[in-house]
């Protein structure tokens, strides 16, 4: 087993730990790697709990028919492009009903099939239900080395993007908690201000000066009228 094989297994295990922690599921759409990424996942025991299906769409027609990649994207950008990588990942995500999808499209060599793009160029698409992006790199190796390198790059890129997304979610959660705390503080302050206003109003109300405890003559009433009145 090569060092790169071990690196791939280690990276796959790292990503799967993240997936399992959140109870998520993953799917894959591969082109030039021909199922190597799927194999890395299914080498992990219990994969059926988080990995249901994947696609190997080697031809352009397969990308269009199986993953809903737009023909004009392939015509304008080429199959090895960020645009196509993202569409492959989004198509797999939708069809598999997964939480995250990874796609790989590149030129493994030894030839570049007549394109102007270099052998060793790869684009990795990563998509969730809330975001999608593509990563790219160039690897200098033979066909077998490039394919393994593409898979390793895909796994590392997904781990990086996953951690970024989790950090963003944490920041958003903290911001929501902060806003909630601010609103609660504002509500409490409003209640305190209202209580103070009501207390001040009671103290300054005119009828406070005429308060009567029920004994003697009510305030403002001249008791001498009763005393001086003569009754027949």
Tab-separated table of C-alpha atoms in Angstrom:
chain	number	residue	atom	x	y	z
A	1	UNK	CA	0.000	0.000	0.000
A	2	UNK	CA	1.421	3.409	-0.968
A	3	UNK	CA	1.750	6.373	1.351
A	4	UNK	CA	-0.882	8.168	-0.684
A	5	UNK	CA	-3.303	5.276	-0.170
A	6	UNK	CA	-2.793	5.637	3.562
A	7	UNK	CA	-3.302	9.382	3.288
A	8	UNK	CA	-6.555	8.818	1.420
A	9	UNK	CA	-7.805	6.383	4.049
A	10	UNK	CA	-6.872	8.770	6.853
A	11	UNK	CA	-8.556	11.734	5.141
A	12	UNK	CA	-11.674	9.682	4.412
A	13	UNK	CA	-11.868	8.645	8.060
A	14	UNK	CA	-11.512	12.272	9.183
A	15	UNK	CA	-14.339	13.394	6.920
A	16	UNK	CA	-16.575	10.499	7.891
A	17	UNK	CA	-16.168	11.334	11.585
A	18	UNK	CA	-17.564	14.773	10.843
A	19	UNK	CA	-20.434	13.325	8.838
A	20	UNK	CA	-21.365	10.805	11.523
A	21	UNK	CA	-21.193	13.338	14.357
A	22	UNK	CA	-23.994	15.349	12.812
A	23	UNK	CA	-25.980	12.372	11.558
A	24	UNK	CA	-25.449	13.492	7.961
A	25	UNK	CA	-25.212	11.587	4.688
A	26	UNK	CA	-22.885	11.973	1.711
A	27	UNK	CA	-22.938	11.158	-1.984
A	28	UNK	CA	-20.329	11.238	-4.732
A	29	UNK	CA	-20.194	12.007	-8.466
A	30	UNK	CA	-16.941	10.954	-10.106
A	31	UNK	CA	-15.582	11.210	-13.586
A	32	UNK	CA	-11.842	10.645	-14.073
A	33	UNK	CA	-11.356	8.845	-10.738
A	34	UNK	CA	-13.741	6.082	-11.782
A	35	UNK	CA	-15.096	5.208	-8.341
A	36	UNK	CA	-11.950	5.579	-6.215
A	37	UNK	CA	-13.574	8.110	-3.895
A	38	UNK	CA	-16.617	5.892	-3.445
A	39	UNK	CA	-14.299	2.992	-2.724
A	40	UNK	CA	-12.489	5.006	-0.049
A	41	UNK	CA	-15.801	5.595	1.690
A	42	UNK	CA	-17.062	2.033	1.418
A	43	UNK	CA	-13.780	0.745	2.841
A	44	UNK	CA	-15.015	2.197	6.145
A	45	UNK	CA	-17.173	-0.193	8.166
A	46	UNK	CA	-20.780	0.906	8.603
A	47	UNK	CA	-20.770	3.037	5.459
A	48	UNK	CA	-24.365	2.117	4.674
A	49	UNK	CA	-25.493	4.377	7.527
A	50	UNK	CA	-24.262	7.527	5.785
A	51	UNK	CA	-23.451	6.529	2.178
A	52	UNK	CA	-26.334	5.379	0.015
A	53	UNK	CA	-25.334	5.815	-3.626
A	54	UNK	CA	-22.904	7.432	-6.057
A	55	UNK	CA	-22.353	8.068	-9.750
A	56	UNK	CA	-19.506	7.460	-12.183
A	57	UNK	CA	-20.319	9.775	-15.070
A	58	UNK	CA	-17.290	9.365	-17.297
A	59	UNK	CA	-18.735	10.778	-20.501
A	60	UNK	CA	-20.262	14.186	-21.074
A	61	UNK	CA	-23.547	12.528	-21.997
A	62	UNK	CA	-23.627	10.725	-18.663
A	63	UNK	CA	-22.994	13.978	-16.809
A	64	UNK	CA	-25.895	15.578	-18.642
A	65	UNK	CA	-28.316	12.659	-18.401
A	66	UNK	CA	-27.511	11.420	-14.912
A	67	UNK	CA	-26.603	14.607	-13.045
A	68	UNK	CA	-28.446	17.316	-14.976
A	69	UNK	CA	-25.253	19.107	-15.964
A	70	UNK	CA	-26.172	21.786	-18.484
A	71	UNK	CA	-24.875	21.047	-22.018
A	72	UNK	CA	-24.005	24.705	-22.541
A	73	UNK	CA	-21.739	24.597	-19.493
A	74	UNK	CA	-19.740	21.761	-21.010
A	75	UNK	CA	-19.641	23.500	-24.389
A	76	UNK	CA	-18.462	26.827	-22.977
A	77	UNK	CA	-16.296	25.789	-20.037
A	78	UNK	CA	-15.438	22.167	-20.778
A	79	UNK	CA	-16.135	19.115	-18.676
A	80	UNK	CA	-13.095	19.899	-16.524
A	81	UNK	CA	-14.243	23.181	-15.027
A	82	UNK	CA	-15.525	24.682	-11.789
A	83	UNK	CA	-18.967	25.200	-13.273
A	84	UNK	CA	-19.389	21.569	-14.293
A	85	UNK	CA	-17.918	20.307	-11.015
A	86	UNK	CA	-20.482	22.297	-9.035
A	87	UNK	CA	-23.351	21.122	-11.236
A	88	UNK	CA	-22.237	17.509	-10.865
A	89	UNK	CA	-22.205	17.853	-7.088
A	90	UNK	CA	-25.571	19.612	-7.015
A	91	UNK	CA	-27.119	17.005	-9.294
A	92	UNK	CA	-25.866	14.141	-7.142
A	93	UNK	CA	-26.986	15.908	-3.977
A	94	UNK	CA	-30.523	16.334	-5.295
A	95	UNK	CA	-30.895	12.834	-6.707
A	96	UNK	CA	-29.421	11.108	-3.652
A	97	UNK	CA	-31.237	13.282	-1.134
A	98	UNK	CA	-27.955	13.597	0.750
A	99	UNK	CA	-26.678	16.362	3.003
A	100	UNK	CA	-23.387	16.839	1.173
A	101	UNK	CA	-22.017	15.843	-2.228
A	102	UNK	CA	-18.523	15.693	-3.705
A	103	UNK	CA	-17.737	15.640	-7.403
A	104	UNK	CA	-14.424	15.101	-9.196
A	105	UNK	CA	-13.701	16.030	-12.799
A	106	UNK	CA	-10.141	16.239	-14.101
A	107	UNK	CA	-7.518	15.143	-16.594
A	108	UNK	CA	-5.665	12.145	-15.251
A	109	UNK	CA	-3.490	11.634	-18.333
A	110	UNK	CA	-1.400	10.520	-19.977
A	111	UNK	CA	-2.989	12.773	-22.628
A	112	UNK	CA	-5.303	15.743	-22.328
A	113	UNK	CA	-7.648	14.572	-25.117
A	114	UNK	CA	-6.980	17.580	-27.265
A	115	UNK	CA	-7.976	20.263	-24.740
A	116	UNK	CA	-5.734	23.178	-23.821
A	117	UNK	CA	-5.878	22.135	-20.173
A	118	UNK	CA	-2.930	20.409	-18.538
A	119	UNK	CA	-2.712	16.797	-17.488
A	120	UNK	CA	-3.088	16.680	-13.705
A	121	UNK	CA	-5.699	19.455	-13.551
A	122	UNK	CA	-8.716	18.630	-11.385
A	123	UNK	CA	-11.817	20.412	-10.150
A	124	UNK	CA	-13.658	19.235	-7.058
A	125	UNK	CA	-17.255	20.320	-6.522
A	126	UNK	CA	-18.652	20.391	-2.999
A	127	UNK	CA	-22.326	21.059	-2.400
A	128	UNK	CA	-24.803	21.099	0.452
A	129	UNK	CA	-28.394	22.244	0.577
A	130	UNK	CA	-27.209	25.746	1.501
A	131	UNK	CA	-23.997	26.318	-0.443
A	132	UNK	CA	-21.800	25.031	-3.257
A	133	UNK	CA	-18.277	25.765	-4.374
A	134	UNK	CA	-15.390	24.303	-6.352
A	135	UNK	CA	-11.703	23.794	-5.581
A	136	UNK	CA	-8.962	23.238	-8.131
A	137	UNK	CA	-5.359	22.076	-8.204
A	138	UNK	CA	-2.759	20.571	-10.524
A	139	UNK	CA	-0.950	17.366	-9.704
A	140	UNK	CA	2.181	16.230	-11.505
A	141	UNK	CA	2.184	12.470	-11.753
A	142	UNK	CA	1.287	9.529	-13.932
A	143	UNK	CA	-2.314	8.480	-14.511
A	144	UNK	CA	-2.580	6.263	-11.428
A	145	UNK	CA	-0.868	8.802	-9.190
A	146	UNK	CA	-3.078	11.590	-10.456
A	147	UNK	CA	-6.253	9.637	-9.788
A	148	UNK	CA	-5.221	8.917	-6.211
A	149	UNK	CA	-4.069	12.509	-5.806
A	150	UNK	CA	-7.404	13.795	-7.073
A	151	UNK	CA	-9.256	11.738	-4.456
A	152	UNK	CA	-6.962	12.915	-1.678
A	153	UNK	CA	-7.397	16.533	-2.757
A	154	UNK	CA	-11.184	16.075	-2.880
A	155	UNK	CA	-11.265	14.725	0.667
A	156	UNK	CA	-9.016	17.454	2.086
A	157	UNK	CA	-10.973	20.170	0.262
A	158	UNK	CA	-14.247	18.835	1.630
A	159	UNK	CA	-12.890	18.690	5.184
A	160	UNK	CA	-11.719	22.304	4.875
A	161	UNK	CA	-15.038	23.477	3.463
A	162	UNK	CA	-16.984	21.466	6.055
A	163	UNK	CA	-15.054	23.015	8.924
A	164	UNK	CA	-15.546	26.485	7.463
A	165	UNK	CA	-19.289	25.879	7.168
A	166	UNK	CA	-19.480	24.596	10.736
A	167	UNK	CA	-17.576	27.632	11.988
A	168	UNK	CA	-19.922	29.922	10.091
A	169	UNK	CA	-22.922	28.107	11.546
A	170	UNK	CA	-21.442	28.515	15.032
A	171	UNK	CA	-20.874	32.234	14.431
A	172	UNK	CA	-24.430	32.632	13.184
A	173	UNK	CA	-25.758	30.759	16.215
A	174	UNK	CA	-23.739	32.971	18.534
A	175	UNK	CA	-24.997	36.062	16.725
A	176	UNK	CA	-28.590	34.887	17.078
A	177	UNK	CA	-28.025	34.248	20.783
A	178	UNK	CA	-26.498	37.714	21.151
A	179	UNK	CA	-29.459	39.322	19.390
A	180	UNK	CA	-31.843	37.327	21.567
A	181	UNK	CA	-30.020	38.466	24.710
A	182	UNK	CA	-30.110	42.093	23.537
A	183	UNK	CA	-33.851	41.914	22.892
A	184	UNK	CA	-34.435	40.396	26.329
A	185	UNK	CA	-32.330	43.124	27.945
A	186	UNK	CA	-34.293	45.764	26.048
A	187	UNK	CA	-37.575	44.192	27.181
A	188	UNK	CA	-36.465	44.155	30.805
A	189	UNK	CA	-35.288	47.768	30.603
A	190	UNK	CA	-38.613	48.750	29.045
A	191	UNK	CA	-40.464	47.088	31.926
A	192	UNK	CA	-38.226	48.849	34.476
A	193	UNK	CA	-38.731	52.225	32.804
A	194	UNK	CA	-42.480	51.668	32.677
A	195	UNK	CA	-42.574	50.699	36.350
A	196	UNK	CA	-40.628	53.835	37.243
A	197	UNK	CA	-42.977	55.997	35.199
A	198	UNK	CA	-46.021	54.430	36.841
A	199	UNK	CA	-44.522	54.938	40.318
A	200	UNK	CA	-43.743	58.558	39.538
A	201	UNK	CA	-47.255	59.071	38.203
A	202	UNK	CA	-48.809	57.657	41.368
A	203	UNK	CA	-46.716	59.901	43.574
A	204	UNK	CA	-47.626	63.062	41.657
A	205	UNK	CA	-51.335	62.311	41.080
A	206	UNK	CA	-53.694	65.008	42.582
A	207	UNK	CA	-55.928	62.462	44.273
A	208	UNK	CA	-53.025	61.354	46.433
A	209	UNK	CA	-53.446	64.599	48.385
A	210	UNK	CA	-57.083	63.707	49.113
A	211	UNK	CA	-56.548	60.182	50.272
A	212	UNK	CA	-58.968	59.037	53.001
A	213	UNK	CA	-58.447	56.183	55.396
A	214	UNK	CA	-62.174	55.833	56.111
A	215	UNK	CA	-62.123	57.545	59.493
A	216	UNK	CA	-63.415	61.037	60.193
A	217	UNK	CA	-64.720	63.249	57.456
A	218	UNK	CA	-63.595	62.557	53.893
A	219	UNK	CA	-60.957	65.007	52.672
A	220	UNK	CA	-62.347	68.147	51.127
A	221	UNK	CA	-65.663	67.812	52.962
A	222	UNK	CA	-66.497	70.475	55.556
A	223	UNK	CA	-67.647	68.477	58.601
A	224	UNK	CA	-69.029	71.609	60.260
A	225	UNK	CA	-71.980	71.549	57.893
A	226	UNK	CA	-73.323	68.477	59.637
A	227	UNK	CA	-72.732	69.970	63.037
A	228	UNK	CA	-74.410	73.298	62.269
A	229	UNK	CA	-77.391	71.878	60.445
A	230	UNK	CA	-80.676	72.150	62.290
A	231	UNK	CA	-83.286	69.534	61.731
A	232	UNK	CA	-86.959	69.879	62.468
